[in-house]
Coordinates of C-alpha atoms and ligand atoms in Angstrom, one line a residue:
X1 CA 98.3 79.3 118.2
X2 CA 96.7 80.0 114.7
X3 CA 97.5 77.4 112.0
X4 CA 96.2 76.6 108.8
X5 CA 95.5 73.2 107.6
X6 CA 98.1 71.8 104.9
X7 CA 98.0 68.4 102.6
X8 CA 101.0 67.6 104.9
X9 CA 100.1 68.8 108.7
X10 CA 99.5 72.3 109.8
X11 CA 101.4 75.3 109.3
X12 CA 101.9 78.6 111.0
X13 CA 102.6 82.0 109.8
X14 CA 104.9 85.1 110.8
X15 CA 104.0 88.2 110.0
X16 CA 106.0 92.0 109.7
X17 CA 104.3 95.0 109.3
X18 CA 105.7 98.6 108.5
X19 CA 103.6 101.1 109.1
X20 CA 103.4 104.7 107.4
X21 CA 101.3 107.3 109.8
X22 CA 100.8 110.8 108.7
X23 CA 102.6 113.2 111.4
X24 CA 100.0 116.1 112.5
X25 CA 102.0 119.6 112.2
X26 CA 101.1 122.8 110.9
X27 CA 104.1 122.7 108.6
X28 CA 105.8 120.1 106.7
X29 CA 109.0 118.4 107.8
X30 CA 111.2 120.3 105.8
X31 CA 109.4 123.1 104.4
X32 CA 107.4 126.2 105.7
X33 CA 104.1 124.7 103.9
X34 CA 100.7 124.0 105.4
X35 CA 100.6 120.3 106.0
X36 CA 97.3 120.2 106.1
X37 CA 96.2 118.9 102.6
X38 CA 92.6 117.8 103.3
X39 CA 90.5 116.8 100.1
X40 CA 88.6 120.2 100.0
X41 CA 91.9 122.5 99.7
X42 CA 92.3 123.4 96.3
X43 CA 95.3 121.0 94.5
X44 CA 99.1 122.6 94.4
X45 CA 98.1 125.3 96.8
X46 CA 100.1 124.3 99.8
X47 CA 103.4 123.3 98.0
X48 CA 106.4 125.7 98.0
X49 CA 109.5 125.9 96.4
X50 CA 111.3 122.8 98.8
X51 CA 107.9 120.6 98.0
X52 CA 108.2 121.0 93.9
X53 CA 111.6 120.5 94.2
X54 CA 112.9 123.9 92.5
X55 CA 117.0 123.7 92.1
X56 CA 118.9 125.2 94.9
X57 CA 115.9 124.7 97.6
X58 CA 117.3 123.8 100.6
X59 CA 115.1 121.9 103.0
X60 CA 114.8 122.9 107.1
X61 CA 114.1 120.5 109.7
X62 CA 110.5 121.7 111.6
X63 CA 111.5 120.8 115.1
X64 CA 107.9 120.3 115.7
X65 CA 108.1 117.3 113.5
X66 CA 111.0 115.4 115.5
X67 CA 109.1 116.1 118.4
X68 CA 106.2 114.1 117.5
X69 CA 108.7 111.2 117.0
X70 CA 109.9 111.3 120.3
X71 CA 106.3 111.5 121.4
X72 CA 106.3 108.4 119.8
X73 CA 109.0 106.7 120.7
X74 CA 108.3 107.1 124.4
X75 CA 104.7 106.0 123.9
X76 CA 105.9 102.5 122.5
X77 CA 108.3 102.5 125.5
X78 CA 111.5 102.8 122.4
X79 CA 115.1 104.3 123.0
X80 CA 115.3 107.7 121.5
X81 CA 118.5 107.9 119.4
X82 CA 120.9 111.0 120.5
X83 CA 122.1 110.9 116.9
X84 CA 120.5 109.8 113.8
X85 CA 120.6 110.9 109.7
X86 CA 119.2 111.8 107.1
X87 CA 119.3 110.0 103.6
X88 CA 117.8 110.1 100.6
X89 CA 115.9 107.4 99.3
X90 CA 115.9 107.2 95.1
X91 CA 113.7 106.1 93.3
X92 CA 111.6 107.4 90.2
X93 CA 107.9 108.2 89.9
X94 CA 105.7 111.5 88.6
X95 CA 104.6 111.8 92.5
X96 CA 108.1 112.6 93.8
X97 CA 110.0 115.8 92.5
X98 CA 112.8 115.6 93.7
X99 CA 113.6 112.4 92.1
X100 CA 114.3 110.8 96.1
X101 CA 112.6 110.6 99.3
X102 CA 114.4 111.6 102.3
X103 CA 114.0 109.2 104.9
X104 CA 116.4 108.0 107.9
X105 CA 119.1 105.4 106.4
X106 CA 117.9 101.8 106.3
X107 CA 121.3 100.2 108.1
X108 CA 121.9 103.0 110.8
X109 CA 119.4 103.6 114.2
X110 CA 116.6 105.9 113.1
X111 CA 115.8 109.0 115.6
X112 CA 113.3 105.8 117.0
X113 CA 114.9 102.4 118.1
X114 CA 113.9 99.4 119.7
X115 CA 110.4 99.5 121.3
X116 CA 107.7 97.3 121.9
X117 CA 103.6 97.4 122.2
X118 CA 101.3 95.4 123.9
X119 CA 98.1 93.9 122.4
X120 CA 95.9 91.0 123.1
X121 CA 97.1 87.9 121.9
X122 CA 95.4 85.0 120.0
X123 CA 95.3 83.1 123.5
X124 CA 93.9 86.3 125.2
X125 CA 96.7 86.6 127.5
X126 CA 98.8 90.5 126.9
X127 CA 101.7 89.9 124.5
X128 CA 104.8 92.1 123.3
X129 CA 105.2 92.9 119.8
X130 CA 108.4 94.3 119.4
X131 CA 109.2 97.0 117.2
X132 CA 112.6 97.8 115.6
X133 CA 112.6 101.3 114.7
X134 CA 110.6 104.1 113.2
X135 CA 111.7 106.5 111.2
X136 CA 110.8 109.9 110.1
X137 CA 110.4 110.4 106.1
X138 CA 108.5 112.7 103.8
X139 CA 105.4 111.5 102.0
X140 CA 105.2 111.6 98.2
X141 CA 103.0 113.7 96.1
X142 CA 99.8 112.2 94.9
X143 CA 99.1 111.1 91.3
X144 CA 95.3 112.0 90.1
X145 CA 94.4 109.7 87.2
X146 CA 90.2 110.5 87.3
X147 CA 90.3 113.7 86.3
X148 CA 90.8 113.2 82.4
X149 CA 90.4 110.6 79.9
X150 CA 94.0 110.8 78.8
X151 CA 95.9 112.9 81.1
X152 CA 97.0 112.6 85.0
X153 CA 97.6 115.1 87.4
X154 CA 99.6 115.7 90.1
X155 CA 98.8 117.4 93.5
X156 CA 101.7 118.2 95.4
X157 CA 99.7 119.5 98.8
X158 CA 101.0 116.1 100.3
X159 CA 104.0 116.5 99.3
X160 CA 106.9 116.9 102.1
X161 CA 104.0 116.1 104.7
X162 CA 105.7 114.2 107.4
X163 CA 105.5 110.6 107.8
X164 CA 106.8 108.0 110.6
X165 CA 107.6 104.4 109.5
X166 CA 106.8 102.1 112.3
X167 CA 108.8 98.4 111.7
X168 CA 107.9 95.6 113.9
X169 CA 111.1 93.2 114.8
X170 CA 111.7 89.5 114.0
X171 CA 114.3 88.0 116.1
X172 CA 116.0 86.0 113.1
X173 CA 118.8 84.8 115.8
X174 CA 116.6 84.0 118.2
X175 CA 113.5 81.8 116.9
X176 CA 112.4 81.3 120.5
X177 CA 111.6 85.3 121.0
X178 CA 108.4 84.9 120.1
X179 CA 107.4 88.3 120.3
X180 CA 106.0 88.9 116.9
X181 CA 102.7 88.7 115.2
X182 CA 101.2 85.3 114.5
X183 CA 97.9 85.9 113.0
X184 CA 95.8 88.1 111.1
X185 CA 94.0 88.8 114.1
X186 CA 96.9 90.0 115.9
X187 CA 97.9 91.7 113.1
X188 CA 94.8 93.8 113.1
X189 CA 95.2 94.4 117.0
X190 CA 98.3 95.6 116.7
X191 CA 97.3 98.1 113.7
X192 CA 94.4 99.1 116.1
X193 CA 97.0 99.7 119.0
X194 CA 98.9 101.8 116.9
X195 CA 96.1 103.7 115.9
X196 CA 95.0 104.4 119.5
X197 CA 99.1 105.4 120.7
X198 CA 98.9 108.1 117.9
X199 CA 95.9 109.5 118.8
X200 CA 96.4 109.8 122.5
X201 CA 99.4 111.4 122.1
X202 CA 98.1 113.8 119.5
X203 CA 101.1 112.5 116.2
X204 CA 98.3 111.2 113.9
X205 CA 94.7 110.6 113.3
X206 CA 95.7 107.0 112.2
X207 CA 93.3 106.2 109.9
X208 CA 93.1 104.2 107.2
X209 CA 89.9 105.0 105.4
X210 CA 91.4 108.3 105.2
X211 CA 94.1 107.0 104.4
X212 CA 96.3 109.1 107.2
X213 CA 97.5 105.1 108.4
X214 CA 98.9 102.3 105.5
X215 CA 100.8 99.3 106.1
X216 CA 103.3 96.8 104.0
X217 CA 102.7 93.6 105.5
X218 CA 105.7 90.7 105.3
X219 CA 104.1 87.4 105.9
X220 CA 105.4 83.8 105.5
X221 CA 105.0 80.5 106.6
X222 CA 106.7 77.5 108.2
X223 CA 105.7 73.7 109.8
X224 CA 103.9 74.4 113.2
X225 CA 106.3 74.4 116.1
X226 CA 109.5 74.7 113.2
X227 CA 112.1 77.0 114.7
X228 CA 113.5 78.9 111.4
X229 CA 111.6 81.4 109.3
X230 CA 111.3 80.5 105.7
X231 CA 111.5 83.3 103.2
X232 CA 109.0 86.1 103.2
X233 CA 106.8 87.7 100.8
X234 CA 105.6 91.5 101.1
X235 CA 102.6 92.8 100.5
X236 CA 102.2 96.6 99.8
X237 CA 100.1 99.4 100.4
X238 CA 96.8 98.0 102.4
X239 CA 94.6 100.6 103.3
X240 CA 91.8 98.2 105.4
X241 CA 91.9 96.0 108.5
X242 CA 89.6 94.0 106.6
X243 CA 91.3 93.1 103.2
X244 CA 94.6 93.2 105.7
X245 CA 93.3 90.1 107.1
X246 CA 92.0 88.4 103.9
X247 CA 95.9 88.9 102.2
X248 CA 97.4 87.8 104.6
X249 CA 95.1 84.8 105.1
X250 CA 95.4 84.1 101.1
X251 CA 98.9 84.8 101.2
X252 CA 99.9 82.1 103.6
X253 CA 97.7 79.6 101.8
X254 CA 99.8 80.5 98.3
X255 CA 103.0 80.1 100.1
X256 CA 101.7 76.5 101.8
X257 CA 100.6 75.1 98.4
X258 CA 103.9 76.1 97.0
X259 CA 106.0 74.5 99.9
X260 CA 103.8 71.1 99.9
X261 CA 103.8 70.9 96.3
X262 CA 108.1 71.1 96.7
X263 CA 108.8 74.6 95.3
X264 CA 110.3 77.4 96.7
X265 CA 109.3 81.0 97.9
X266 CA 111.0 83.6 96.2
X267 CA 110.8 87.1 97.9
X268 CA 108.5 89.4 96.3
X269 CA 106.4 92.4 96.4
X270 CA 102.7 91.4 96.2
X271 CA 100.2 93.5 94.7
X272 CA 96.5 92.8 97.0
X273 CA 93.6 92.3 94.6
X274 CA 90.5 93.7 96.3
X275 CA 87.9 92.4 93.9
X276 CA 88.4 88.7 94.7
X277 CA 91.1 89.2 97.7
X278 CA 94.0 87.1 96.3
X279 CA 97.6 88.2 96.0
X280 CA 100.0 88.1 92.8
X281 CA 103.2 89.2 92.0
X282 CA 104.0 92.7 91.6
X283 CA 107.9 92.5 91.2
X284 CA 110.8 89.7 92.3
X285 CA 113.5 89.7 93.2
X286 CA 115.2 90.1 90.2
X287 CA 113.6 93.6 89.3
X288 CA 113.8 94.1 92.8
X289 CA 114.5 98.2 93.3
X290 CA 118.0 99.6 94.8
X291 CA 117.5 102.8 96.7
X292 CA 121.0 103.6 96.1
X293 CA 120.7 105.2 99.6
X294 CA 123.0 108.3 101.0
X295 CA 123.3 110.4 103.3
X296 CA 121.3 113.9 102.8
X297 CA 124.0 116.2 102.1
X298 CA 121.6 119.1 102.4
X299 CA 121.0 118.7 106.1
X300 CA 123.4 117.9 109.5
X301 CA 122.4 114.9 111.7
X302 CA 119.6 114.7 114.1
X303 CA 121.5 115.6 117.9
X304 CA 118.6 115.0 120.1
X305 CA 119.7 115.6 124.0
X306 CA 118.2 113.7 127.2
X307 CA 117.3 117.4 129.0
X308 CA 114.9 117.3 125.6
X309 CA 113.9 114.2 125.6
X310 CA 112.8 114.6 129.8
X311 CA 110.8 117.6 128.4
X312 CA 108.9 115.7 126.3
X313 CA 108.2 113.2 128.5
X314 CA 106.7 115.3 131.2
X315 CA 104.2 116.3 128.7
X316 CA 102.9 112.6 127.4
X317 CA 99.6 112.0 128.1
X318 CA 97.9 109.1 129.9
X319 CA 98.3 106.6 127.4
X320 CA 95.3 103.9 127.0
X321 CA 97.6 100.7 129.0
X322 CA 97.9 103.1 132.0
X323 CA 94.1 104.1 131.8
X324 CA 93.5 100.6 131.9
X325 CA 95.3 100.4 134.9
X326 CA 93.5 103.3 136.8
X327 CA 90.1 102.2 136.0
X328 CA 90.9 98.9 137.6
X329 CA 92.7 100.3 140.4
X330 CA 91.2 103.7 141.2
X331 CA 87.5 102.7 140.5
X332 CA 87.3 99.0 141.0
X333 CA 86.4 98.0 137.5
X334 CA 86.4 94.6 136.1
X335 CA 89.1 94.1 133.5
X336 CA 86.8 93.5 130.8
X337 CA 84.9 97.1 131.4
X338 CA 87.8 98.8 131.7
X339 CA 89.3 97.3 128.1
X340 CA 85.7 98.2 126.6
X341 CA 86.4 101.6 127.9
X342 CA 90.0 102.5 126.7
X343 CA 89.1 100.6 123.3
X344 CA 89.6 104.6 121.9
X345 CA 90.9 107.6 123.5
X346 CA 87.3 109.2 122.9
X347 CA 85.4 106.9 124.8
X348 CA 87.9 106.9 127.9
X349 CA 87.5 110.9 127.7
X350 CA 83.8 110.4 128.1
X351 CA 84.0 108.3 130.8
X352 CA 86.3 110.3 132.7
X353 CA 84.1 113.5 132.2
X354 CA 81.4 111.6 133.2
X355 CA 82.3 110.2 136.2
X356 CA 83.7 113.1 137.4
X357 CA 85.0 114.1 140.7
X358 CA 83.2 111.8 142.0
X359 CA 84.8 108.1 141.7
X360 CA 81.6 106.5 143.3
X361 CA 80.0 106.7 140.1
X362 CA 82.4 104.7 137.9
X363 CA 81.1 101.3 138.6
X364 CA 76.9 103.0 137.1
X365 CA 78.5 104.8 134.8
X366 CA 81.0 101.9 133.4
X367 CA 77.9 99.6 133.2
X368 CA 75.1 102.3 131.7
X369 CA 77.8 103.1 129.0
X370 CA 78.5 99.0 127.8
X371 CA 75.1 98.0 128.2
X372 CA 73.5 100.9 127.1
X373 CA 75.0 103.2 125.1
X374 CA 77.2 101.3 122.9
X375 CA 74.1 99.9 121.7
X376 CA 72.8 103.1 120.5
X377 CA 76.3 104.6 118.9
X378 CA 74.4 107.3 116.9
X379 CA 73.3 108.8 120.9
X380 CA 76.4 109.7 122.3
X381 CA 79.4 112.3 121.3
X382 CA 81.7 109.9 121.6
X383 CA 82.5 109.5 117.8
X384 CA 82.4 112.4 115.3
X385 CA 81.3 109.9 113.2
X386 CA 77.4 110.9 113.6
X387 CA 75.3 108.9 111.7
X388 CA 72.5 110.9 109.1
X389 CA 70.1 110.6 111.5
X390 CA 71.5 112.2 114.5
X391 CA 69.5 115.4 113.5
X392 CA 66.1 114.5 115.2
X393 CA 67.8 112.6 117.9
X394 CA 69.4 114.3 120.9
X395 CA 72.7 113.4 122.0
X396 CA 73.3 111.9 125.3
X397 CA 76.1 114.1 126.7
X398 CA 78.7 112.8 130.1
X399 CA 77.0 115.4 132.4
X400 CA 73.4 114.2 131.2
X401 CA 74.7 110.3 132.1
X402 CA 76.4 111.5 135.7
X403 CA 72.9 113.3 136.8
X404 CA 70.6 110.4 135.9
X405 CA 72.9 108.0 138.1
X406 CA 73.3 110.6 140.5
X407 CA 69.3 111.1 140.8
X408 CA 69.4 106.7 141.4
X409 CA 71.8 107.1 143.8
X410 CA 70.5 109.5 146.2
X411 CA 66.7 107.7 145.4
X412 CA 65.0 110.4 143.8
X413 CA 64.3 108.1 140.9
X414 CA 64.8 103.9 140.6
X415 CA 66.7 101.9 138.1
X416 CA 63.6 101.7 136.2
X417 CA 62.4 105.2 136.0
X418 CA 66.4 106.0 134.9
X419 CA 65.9 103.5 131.8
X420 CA 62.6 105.4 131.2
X421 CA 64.3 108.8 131.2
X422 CA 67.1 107.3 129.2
X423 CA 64.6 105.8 126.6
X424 CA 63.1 109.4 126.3
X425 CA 66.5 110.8 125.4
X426 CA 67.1 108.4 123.2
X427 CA 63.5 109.4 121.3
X428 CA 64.7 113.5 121.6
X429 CA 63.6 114.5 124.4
X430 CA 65.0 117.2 124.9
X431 CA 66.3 118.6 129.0
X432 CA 68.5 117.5 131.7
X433 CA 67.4 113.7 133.2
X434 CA 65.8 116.2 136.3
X435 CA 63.9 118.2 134.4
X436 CA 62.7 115.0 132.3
X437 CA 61.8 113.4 135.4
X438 CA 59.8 116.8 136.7
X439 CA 58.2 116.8 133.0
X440 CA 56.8 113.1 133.3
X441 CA 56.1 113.2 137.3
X442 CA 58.6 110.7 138.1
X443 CA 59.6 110.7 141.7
X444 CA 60.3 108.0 143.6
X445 CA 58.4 107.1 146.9
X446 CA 60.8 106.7 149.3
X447 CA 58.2 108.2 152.2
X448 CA 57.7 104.9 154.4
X449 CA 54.8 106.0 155.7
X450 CA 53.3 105.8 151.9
X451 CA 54.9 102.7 151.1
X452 CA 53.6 101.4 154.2
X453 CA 50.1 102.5 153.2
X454 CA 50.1 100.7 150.0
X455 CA 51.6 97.6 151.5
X456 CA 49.2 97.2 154.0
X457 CA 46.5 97.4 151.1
X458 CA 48.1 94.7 149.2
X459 CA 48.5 92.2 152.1
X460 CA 44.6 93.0 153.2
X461 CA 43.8 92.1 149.5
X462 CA 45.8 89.2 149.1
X463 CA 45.2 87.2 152.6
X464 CA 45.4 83.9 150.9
X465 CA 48.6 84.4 149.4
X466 CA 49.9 85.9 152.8
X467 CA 49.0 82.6 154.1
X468 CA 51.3 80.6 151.4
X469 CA 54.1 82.6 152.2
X470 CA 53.8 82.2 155.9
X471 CA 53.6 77.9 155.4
X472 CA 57.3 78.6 153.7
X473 CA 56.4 79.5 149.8
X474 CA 58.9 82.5 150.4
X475 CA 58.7 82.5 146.7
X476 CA 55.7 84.9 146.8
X477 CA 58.0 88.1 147.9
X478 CA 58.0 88.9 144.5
X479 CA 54.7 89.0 143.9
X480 CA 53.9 91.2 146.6
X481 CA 56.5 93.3 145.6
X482 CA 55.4 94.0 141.7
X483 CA 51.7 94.2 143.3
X484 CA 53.0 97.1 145.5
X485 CA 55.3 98.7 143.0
X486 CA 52.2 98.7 140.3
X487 CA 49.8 100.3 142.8
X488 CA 52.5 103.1 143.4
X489 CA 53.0 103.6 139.8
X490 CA 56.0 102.2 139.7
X491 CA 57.6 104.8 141.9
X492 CA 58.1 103.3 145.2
X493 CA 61.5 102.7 145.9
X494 CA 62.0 98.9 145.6
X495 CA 64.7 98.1 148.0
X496 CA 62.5 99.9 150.4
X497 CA 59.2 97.8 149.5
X498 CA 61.2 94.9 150.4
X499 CA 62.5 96.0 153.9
X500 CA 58.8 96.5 154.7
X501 CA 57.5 93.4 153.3
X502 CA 59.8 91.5 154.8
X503 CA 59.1 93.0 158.5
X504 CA 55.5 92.8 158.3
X505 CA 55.1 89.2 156.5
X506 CA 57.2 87.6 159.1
Ligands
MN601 MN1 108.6 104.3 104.1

């Protein structure tokens, strides 16, 4: 359990998160608009009428939209509500046109309800973090004050873009459901998790440098082992895993001194300082905004049916807990390999295309890409993320991984002529591992006859040593072995060597 040391004992903290992720679509949620609004497309091109808010614009439901938050919902194992609304959300700022945002009501079940996902816990045993609902909502303009020394702008191409609001759930009736995030570093797993359900089932990129993922993070603080949550404070709008994990840290330790020095917490919004990572007060309660929420008069309710719903689900995707499962199952893998591989949807995709249909290459393939390729992340296609330098250095591809331990496994090459091809790949080289290997002359000698032959040399060269090993110093295999693998080159095959040398030193 994480705690933080007090004046008066140790406290723990409970923290919420609500989650805004950018729904991919072609259109917007309720306008015929390009959604894409990527930085190089020229500002206010892909707004229409519905996204500036012209009067008597009526906005239209993109089906496409509410399908990606069943997608969703499914994925985090959530009931899908048959009916749900639309309201609009008031509020006042140069980003929104319409003067409101519409959203799914606050008090009634959102087209998403209860759900859950699993991350690793603090203990490193799998935990539940439930979620409450999501919701679908439109995303606001976005305010450009860089551009001029006095004046701001406003781009409207994000404008209407579709957005789901993921909540997680605190049990306030029931303190002993402890299915909730207790730490920052849980917190940052389950942002992670989310981030990994949205890409492998294709509703968002999910990322926060981008700024395609943000979360409001609720965090407060109580006596370790106390049973009631104390009042909560909410911190807006953090677009890092890192500076999530500093707020919430200095957060906690602001809400402690307060406690221990007999004060109160009030609930607040808290505005995250990046230069020195503390948190102040943004508003209080007082000023605290009403939404004035309503129902959108503009559109019907949301009837979704369960013949829809079943069509959806028959086209999820593996999602990265089953994959998990199947690399354990299917293809033996230890636990930790297989949670190295699903860490991101790209990475299990390149293991999958690399092993194939040929399942007796998961185990070489599992341990070539831990212990090898993650150490060289600017080698393999497994990112787009390529690093500058990726230009004079050749990129190690699935099929160029499944010959190389192909070519071990049927002893045309050994383990250590594969790292030497490998090595070479990583340097440029450019061909397959094969015609590497033909390039460089690197065959292994699996012919017994010509391991014999150099075998024989070595133990008519050595005869002293031969007589150690015969008294018992069994030791000396080794030596004989690397004196026979150097005379062939380092080509023999060594499991063969030490069939032979075993048969002819006994
Ligand atoms: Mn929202």
């Amino acid at each position: 359990m994480f705690t933080i040391k007090g004046k008066t004992g140790d406290w723990e903290v409970v923290i919420g998160v609500e989650t805004h992720i950018e729904v991919l679509s072609k259109s917007k949620i309720f306008s015929g608009a390009s959604a894409d609004y990527n930085p190089t497309v020229a500002p206010n091109t892909q707004a229409c009428m519905v996204d500036v808010a012209m009067p008597g614009m009526l906005p239209v439901l993109n089906e496409y939209c509410v399908d990606q938050a069943i997608k969703f919902g499914l994925a985090i194992n959530a009931e899908i509500s048959h009916k749900s609304r639309f309201a609009r959300k008031q509020y006042f700022y140069p980003d929104l046109p319409q003067g409101y945002q519409i959203s799914q009501p606050a008090e009634e079940p959102p087209v998403v309800g209860r759900g859950w996902i699993e991350i690793v816990g603090d203990d490193g045993n799998p935990k539940k973090i439930l979620i409450e609902r999501a919701h679908m909502e439109q995303d606001a303009a976005k305010n450009k004050h860089d551009m001029h020394p006095s004046k701001s702008f406003v781009d409207l191409n994000r404008s209407g873009v579709m957005l789901l609001e993921i909540v997680t759930f605190l049990d306030t009736k029931n303190p002993e459901n402890n299915s909730y995030i207790t730490s920052p570093e849980e917190a940052e797993k389950y942002l992670r998790q989310i981030r990994e359900i949205a890409r492998a089932v294709g509703v968002s990129k999910a990322n926060m440098e981008e700024g395609s993922m943000r979360a409001d993070v609720n965090v407060s603080v109580r006596p370790a082992g106390a049973k009631y949550f104390n009042e909560r404070c909410e911190i807006k709008n953090m677009v890092s895993f890192k500076f999530i994990k500093t707020a919430i840290e200095y957060e906690a330790r602001r809400q402690i001194e307060i406690l221990e020095n007999g004060g109160k917490i009030e609930r607040s919004t808290m505005r995250y300082n990046q230069g020195d990572g503390t948190t102040t007060v943004q508003r209080s309660k007082e000023d605290a905004l009403d939404y004035r929420y309503f129902p959108d008069p503009d559109l019907l309710p949301l009837i979704i049916t369960d013949e829809h719903i079943e069509r959806i689900r028959k086209t999820m995707p593996e999602l990265p807990a089953a994959t998990r499962t199947r690399y354990i199952e299917k293809f033996g893998l230890a636990e930790y390999d297989a949670a190295r591989l699903t860490e991101t949807v790209d990475i299990s995709h390149w293991f999958d295309a690399a092993v194939g249909d040929k399942p007796s290459r998961a185990k070489s393939i599992a341990n070539w890409m831990i212990s090898e390729l993650f150490a060289h992340p600017e080698n393999y296609d497994i990112t787009n993320e390529k690093s500058g330098m990726v230009d004079e250095m050749r990129i190690i591809t699935p099929s160029d991984l499944a010959e190389l331990v192909d070519m071990v496994a049927s002893r045309d090459i050994n383990g250590k002529q594969a790292k030497e091809i490998f090595i070479k790949m990583l340097d440029g080289e450019s061909g397959t591992p094969r015609e590497i290997a033909d390039k460089f002359g690197m065959k292994q000698i699996t012919d017994t006859g010509a391991i014999e032959k150099i075998i024989d040399e070595v133990i008519a060269a050595n005869p002293s040593q031969v007589e150690q090993y015969k008294s018992g110093k069994v030791g000396l295999l080794g030596f004989f072995v690397g004196n026979v693998m150097k005379k062939s080159g380092g080509s023999a095959n060594p499991a063969v060597v030490n069939e032979i040398l075993k048969n002819k030193l006994n």
